[in-house]
Coordinates of N, CA and C in Angstrom, one line a residue:
F1 N 60.4 3.7 40.6 CA 59.0 2.7 40.7 C 59.2 1.9 41.6
N2 N 57.7 1.5 42.2 CA 58.0 1.3 43.5 C 56.5 0.3 43.8
T3 N 56.8 -1.0 43.3 CA 55.4 -1.5 44.2 C 55.1 -1.6 45.0
T4 N 54.9 -1.1 46.3 CA 54.5 -1.1 47.4 C 53.4 -0.1 47.0
Q5 N 54.1 1.5 46.7 CA 52.5 1.7 45.7 C 52.2 1.5 45.4
M6 N 51.7 0.6 44.0 CA 51.2 -0.8 43.4 C 49.7 -0.7 44.6
V7 N 50.5 -2.2 45.6 CA 49.7 -2.3 46.1 C 49.2 -1.5 47.3
K8 N 49.4 -0.7 47.4 CA 48.4 0.9 48.1 C 47.4 1.0 47.1
E9 N 47.3 1.1 46.2 CA 46.3 1.6 45.3 C 45.8 1.4 43.9
R10 N 45.3 0.0 44.8 CA 44.5 -2.0 44.6 C 43.6 -0.9 46.1
K11 N 42.4 -1.0 44.6 CA 41.1 -0.6 45.0 C 40.8 -1.5 45.9
E12 N 40.3 -1.2 46.8 CA 38.9 -2.2 47.5 C 38.3 -2.8 47.2
K13 N 38.2 -4.5 47.9 CA 37.2 -5.1 47.5 C 35.3 -4.5 48.4
K14 N 35.0 -5.1 47.0 CA 33.8 -4.0 46.2 C 32.4 -5.6 47.6
E15 N 31.7 -5.0 47.9 CA 31.1 -5.6 49.3 C 30.0 -6.1 48.2
L16 N 29.9 -8.4 48.2 CA 29.5 -8.5 47.2 C 27.4 -8.7 47.4
A17 N 27.7 -8.9 46.3 CA 25.6 -8.4 45.9 C 24.9 -10.0 45.2
P18 N 23.6 -9.8 45.4 CA 23.1 -10.8 44.8 C 23.4 -11.0 43.1
V19 N 23.8 -11.6 42.2 CA 23.5 -12.1 41.1 C 23.3 -12.7 40.6
T20 N 22.8 -12.9 39.1 CA 22.8 -14.2 39.1 C 23.8 -13.9 36.9
R21 N 24.5 -15.0 36.6 CA 25.0 -15.5 35.3 C 25.2 -16.2 34.9
D22 N 25.1 -17.0 33.5 CA 25.4 -17.8 33.0 C 26.4 -17.9 32.5
Y23 N 27.3 -19.5 32.5 CA 28.4 -19.9 32.3 C 28.1 -21.5 32.2
T24 N 29.6 -21.5 30.1 CA 29.7 -22.8 30.2 C 30.6 -23.1 30.6
L25 N 30.8 -24.1 30.8 CA 32.1 -25.2 31.5 C 32.2 -26.4 30.8
N26 N 33.7 -26.1 30.6 CA 33.8 -27.2 29.3 C 33.9 -28.3 30.7
L27 N 33.9 -29.3 30.1 CA 34.3 -30.6 31.6 C 35.4 -31.9 31.8
H28 N 35.0 -31.8 29.4 CA 36.0 -32.0 29.3 C 37.5 -32.8 29.5
K29 N 38.0 -30.4 29.5 CA 39.4 -30.3 30.2 C 40.0 -30.0 31.6
R30 N 37.9 -30.4 32.3 CA 38.6 -30.8 34.0 C 39.3 -31.8 34.4
L31 N 38.0 -32.8 33.6 CA 38.2 -34.2 33.3 C 39.6 -35.3 33.0
H32 N 40.6 -34.1 32.7 CA 41.5 -35.2 31.1 C 41.9 -36.1 32.4
K33 N 42.4 -36.9 32.2 CA 42.8 -38.1 34.0 C 43.0 -38.0 34.4
I34 N 41.6 -38.5 34.5 CA 40.8 -38.7 35.3 C 40.3 -40.5 35.6
Q35 N 40.4 -40.8 37.0 CA 40.1 -42.1 36.2 C 38.9 -42.3 35.9
F36 N 38.3 -44.0 35.3 CA 36.9 -43.5 35.2 C 35.6 -43.6 36.1
K37 N 36.3 -44.4 36.8 CA 35.0 -44.3 38.4 C 35.4 -43.1 39.0
K38 N 35.6 -42.3 38.4 CA 35.8 -40.9 39.9 C 35.8 -40.0 38.6
R39 N 34.8 -40.0 37.5 CA 35.1 -39.0 37.3 C 33.5 -38.4 37.3
A40 N 32.0 -38.7 37.6 CA 31.4 -38.2 37.3 C 31.3 -37.6 39.2
P41 N 31.4 -37.9 39.6 CA 32.0 -36.6 41.2 C 32.7 -35.6 41.4
R42 N 34.0 -36.1 40.5 CA 34.9 -35.4 39.8 C 34.5 -34.0 39.4
A43 N 33.2 -34.3 38.4 CA 32.5 -32.9 37.8 C 31.8 -32.4 38.7
I44 N 31.4 -33.0 40.1 CA 30.7 -32.6 41.3 C 31.1 -31.7 40.8
R45 N 32.9 -31.7 42.0 CA 33.4 -31.2 42.7 C 34.2 -29.5 42.1
E46 N 34.3 -30.6 41.0 CA 34.9 -29.0 39.3 C 34.0 -27.7 39.1
I47 N 32.7 -28.5 39.3 CA 31.5 -28.1 39.4 C 32.0 -26.5 40.6
Q48 N 31.9 -27.5 42.0 CA 32.2 -26.5 42.3 C 32.1 -25.9 42.8
R49 N 33.4 -26.0 43.2 CA 34.6 -25.0 42.6 C 34.5 -24.1 41.7
F50 N 34.5 -24.3 40.7 CA 34.0 -22.6 39.6 C 33.3 -22.0 40.2
A51 N 32.0 -22.5 40.8 CA 31.5 -21.5 41.6 C 32.0 -20.3 42.7
Q52 N 32.8 -21.3 43.6 CA 33.5 -21.0 44.7 C 34.0 -19.7 43.9
K53 N 34.9 -20.1 42.8 CA 35.9 -18.8 42.4 C 35.4 -17.9 42.2
S54 N 34.3 -18.1 40.8 CA 34.0 -17.4 40.4 C 32.9 -16.3 41.5
M55 N 31.6 -16.9 42.2 CA 31.2 -15.7 42.9 C 31.1 -15.7 44.2
Y56 N 32.9 -15.8 44.3 CA 33.9 -15.1 46.1 C 33.0 -16.7 47.4
T57 N 31.7 -17.5 47.0 CA 31.2 -18.4 48.7 C 31.7 -19.1 48.7
K58 N 31.9 -19.8 50.2 CA 31.7 -21.5 50.1 C 30.9 -22.3 50.0
D59 N 29.8 -21.7 50.7 CA 28.7 -22.5 50.4 C 27.9 -22.5 48.9
V60 N 28.2 -23.9 47.7 CA 27.3 -24.0 47.0 C 26.4 -25.0 46.9
R61 N 25.2 -24.8 46.3 CA 24.3 -25.8 46.2 C 24.5 -25.8 45.2
I62 N 24.3 -27.3 44.4 CA 23.7 -27.7 43.7 C 22.7 -28.6 42.7
D63 N 22.5 -28.1 42.0 CA 20.4 -28.5 41.8 C 20.8 -29.8 41.1
K64 N 19.2 -30.3 41.6 CA 18.8 -31.6 42.0 C 19.2 -31.9 40.0
E65 N 18.5 -31.4 39.2 CA 19.3 -31.1 37.9 C 20.3 -31.1 37.2
L66 N 21.2 -31.1 37.4 CA 22.2 -30.2 37.4 C 22.7 -31.3 37.2
N67 N 21.9 -32.3 38.5 CA 23.3 -33.5 39.3 C 23.2 -34.4 38.0
S68 N 21.9 -34.8 38.0 CA 21.5 -36.3 37.0 C 21.7 -36.4 35.9
F69 N 22.1 -34.4 35.0 CA 22.0 -34.2 33.8 C 24.1 -34.4 34.0
I70 N 24.5 -34.3 34.8 CA 25.4 -35.4 35.0 C 26.0 -36.5 35.0
W71 N 25.0 -37.2 35.2 CA 25.5 -38.7 36.4 C 24.5 -39.6 34.8
S72 N 24.0 -38.5 34.3 CA 22.5 -39.6 33.2 C 23.7 -39.9 32.0
K73 N 24.3 -40.4 31.5 CA 25.2 -41.2 31.0 C 25.9 -42.1 31.9
G74 N 26.0 -42.2 33.1 CA 27.4 -42.9 33.8 C 28.2 -41.8 35.1
I75 N 28.6 -43.3 35.3 CA 29.9 -42.7 36.3 C 30.7 -41.8 35.3
R76 N 31.3 -43.2 33.9 CA 32.3 -42.9 33.6 C 31.9 -41.4 32.3
N77 N 31.1 -41.4 31.5 CA 31.1 -40.9 29.9 C 30.2 -39.8 30.9
I78 N 30.3 -38.7 31.2 CA 30.0 -37.9 31.4 C 29.9 -36.6 30.0
P79 N 29.1 -35.7 30.1 CA 29.0 -35.0 29.6 C 30.3 -33.5 28.8
R80 N 30.5 -33.2 27.7 CA 31.4 -32.6 27.7 C 32.0 -31.7 28.0
K81 N 30.7 -30.7 28.1 CA 29.8 -29.4 28.0 C 29.1 -28.9 29.1
V82 N 29.1 -28.1 29.5 CA 27.1 -28.1 30.2 C 27.8 -26.4 30.6
R83 N 26.2 -25.7 30.0 CA 25.8 -25.1 30.9 C 25.6 -24.9 31.2
V84 N 25.5 -23.9 32.4 CA 24.9 -23.6 34.1 C 24.2 -22.1 34.1
R85 N 24.0 -21.8 35.3 CA 23.6 -20.9 35.7 C 23.4 -20.7 37.4
I86 N 24.6 -19.6 37.6 CA 24.9 -18.8 39.3 C 24.9 -17.5 39.3
S87 N 23.9 -18.2 40.3 CA 23.0 -17.7 40.8 C 24.0 -16.8 42.2
R88 N 24.7 -15.8 43.2 CA 25.0 -15.9 44.6 C 23.6 -15.2 45.2
K89 N 23.1 -16.0 46.0 CA 21.9 -15.0 46.8 C 22.3 -15.1 49.0
Q90 N 21.0 -14.6 49.0 CA 21.4 -13.6 50.3 C 20.9 -15.4 50.8
N91 N 21.9 -15.7 52.4 CA 21.8 -16.0 52.8 C 20.9 -16.3 53.7
E92 N 19.1 -16.9 54.3 CA 18.4 -16.5 55.2 C 18.5 -17.1 56.5
E93 N 18.9 -18.0 56.5 CA 19.2 -18.8 57.6 C 20.0 -17.9 58.7
D94 N 19.5 -18.6 60.0 CA 19.8 -16.7 60.6 C 20.8 -18.0 61.3
D95 N 21.7 -18.7 61.5 CA 23.0 -19.7 62.0 C 23.5 -19.8 60.7
A96 N 24.0 -18.8 59.5 CA 24.5 -19.9 59.1 C 26.5 -17.9 58.8
K97 N 26.7 -19.4 58.3 CA 28.4 -19.3 58.9 C 28.5 -17.5 57.4
E98 N 28.0 -18.4 56.8 CA 28.1 -17.5 55.3 C 27.0 -16.2 54.5
Q99 N 27.3 -15.5 54.5 CA 26.3 -14.5 54.4 C 25.4 -14.3 53.1
F100 N 25.9 -15.0 52.1 CA 25.6 -16.0 50.5 C 26.6 -17.1 50.7
Y101 N 25.2 -17.7 49.2 CA 24.9 -19.0 48.8 C 25.2 -18.8 47.7
S102 N 25.8 -19.5 47.0 CA 25.3 -20.2 45.4 C 24.9 -21.4 45.5
L103 N 23.7 -21.0 43.9 CA 23.0 -21.8 43.7 C 22.8 -22.6 42.1
V104 N 23.2 -22.7 41.8 CA 24.6 -23.8 40.1 C 23.1 -24.9 39.7
Q105 N 22.2 -24.1 39.1 CA 20.8 -25.5 38.1 C 21.8 -24.9 36.9
F106 N 21.5 -25.9 36.2 CA 21.4 -26.7 34.8 C 20.2 -25.6 33.6
V107 N 21.6 -25.4 32.1 CA 20.2 -24.5 31.4 C 20.0 -25.5 29.9
E108 N 19.6 -26.4 29.9 CA 19.8 -26.5 28.7 C 20.1 -26.1 27.6
V109 N 20.6 -26.1 26.1 CA 21.1 -25.4 25.4 C 20.3 -26.6 24.6
E110 N 20.7 -25.9 23.3 CA 21.2 -27.0 21.3 C 22.5 -26.2 21.1
S111 N 22.8 -25.5 20.8 CA 24.6 -25.4 20.9 C 25.6 -24.3 21.7
F112 N 26.3 -25.0 21.6 CA 27.9 -24.3 22.5 C 28.0 -23.1 21.9
S113 N 28.3 -23.3 20.6 CA 28.4 -21.8 19.7 C 28.6 -20.8 20.6
G114 N 29.2 -20.6 20.2 CA 28.8 -18.1 20.5 C 28.2 -18.2 22.1
M115 N 28.6 -18.6 22.4 CA 27.6 -18.8 24.1 C 29.5 -18.2 24.7
G116 N 29.0 -17.3 25.5 CA 30.0 -16.6 26.7 C 29.4 -16.6 27.4
T117 N 30.5 -15.8 29.1 CA 29.2 -15.6 29.8 C 28.5 -14.4 29.4
E118 N 27.0 -14.8 30.5 CA 25.8 -14.0 30.5 C 25.3 -13.3 31.7
I119 N 25.5 -12.3 31.8 CA 24.4 -11.6 33.1 C 23.2 -12.5 32.6
A120 N 22.1 -13.4 33.3 CA 21.1 -13.5 34.0 C 19.4 -11.9 33.6
K121 N 18.8 -12.1 32.3 CA 18.8 -10.9 32.3 C 17.7 -10.8 33.5
N122 N 16.1 -11.6 32.8 CA 15.2 -12.2 32.9 C 15.5 -12.0 35.3
Q123 N 16.6 -11.8 35.3 CA 16.6 -12.9 36.8 C 16.7 -11.2 37.6
I124 N 18.0 -10.5 36.6 CA 18.1 -9.3 37.6 C 16.4 -8.3 37.5
L125 N 15.8 -8.1 36.3 CA 13.7 -8.3 36.2 C 13.4 -8.1 37.0
I126 N 13.6 -9.4 37.7 CA 13.0 -10.1 39.1 C 13.0 -8.8 40.2
F127 N 14.6 -9.3 40.7 CA 15.5 -9.3 41.4 C 14.5 -7.7 41.5
Q128 N 15.1 -6.9 40.9 CA 14.3 -5.1 40.6 C 13.8 -4.6 41.3
I129 N 12.2 -5.7 40.5 CA 10.8 -5.1 41.4 C 10.6 -5.5 42.1
S130 N 11.3 -6.6 42.8 CA 10.9 -7.0 44.0 C 11.9 -6.1 45.1
H131 N 12.9 -5.0 44.8 CA 13.8 -5.1 45.7 C 13.2 -3.0 45.5
I132 N 12.8 -3.0 44.1 CA 11.9 -1.7 44.5 C 10.8 -1.4 45.7
S133 N 9.6 -2.7 45.4 CA 8.7 -2.5 46.0 C 8.5 -3.3 47.8
L134 N 9.9 -3.3 47.9 CA 10.4 -3.7 48.9 C 10.5 -2.4 49.8
Q135 N 11.6 -1.5 49.2 CA 12.0 -0.4 48.9 C 10.7 0.6 49.4
K136 N 9.6 0.7 49.1 CA 8.3 1.5 49.1 C 8.1 0.7 50.2
K137 N 7.6 0.2 51.0 CA 6.5 -0.2 51.9 C 7.4 0.5 53.2

């Protein structure tokens, strides 16, 4: 049994493509033992860190609606859980360092029970339709 062979047999990295997924983030466990006056800013940073890790992009942009939801109960009392939609998008700026960026948006839900990670279906249809129409041109 040779570990160097296993390393060589690993699959190569896949190229990134635009994608949209919905996640439920438990902010309560991420902010355990964090000083009260630093909780809301830390929650924003934790959301950014999660988006970087899940979408493999360094450029993460947080929607104003999500930011206002996190800060809605003040700096100390942030919501325990939040449902977010993270979209990896093509960067269309000319002088961009990164090829893709992640946009994190707030998704309002009544209950968090039974909600796992989901690929946003309506976003995929819009992308496929626009992609097909671009190919025909």
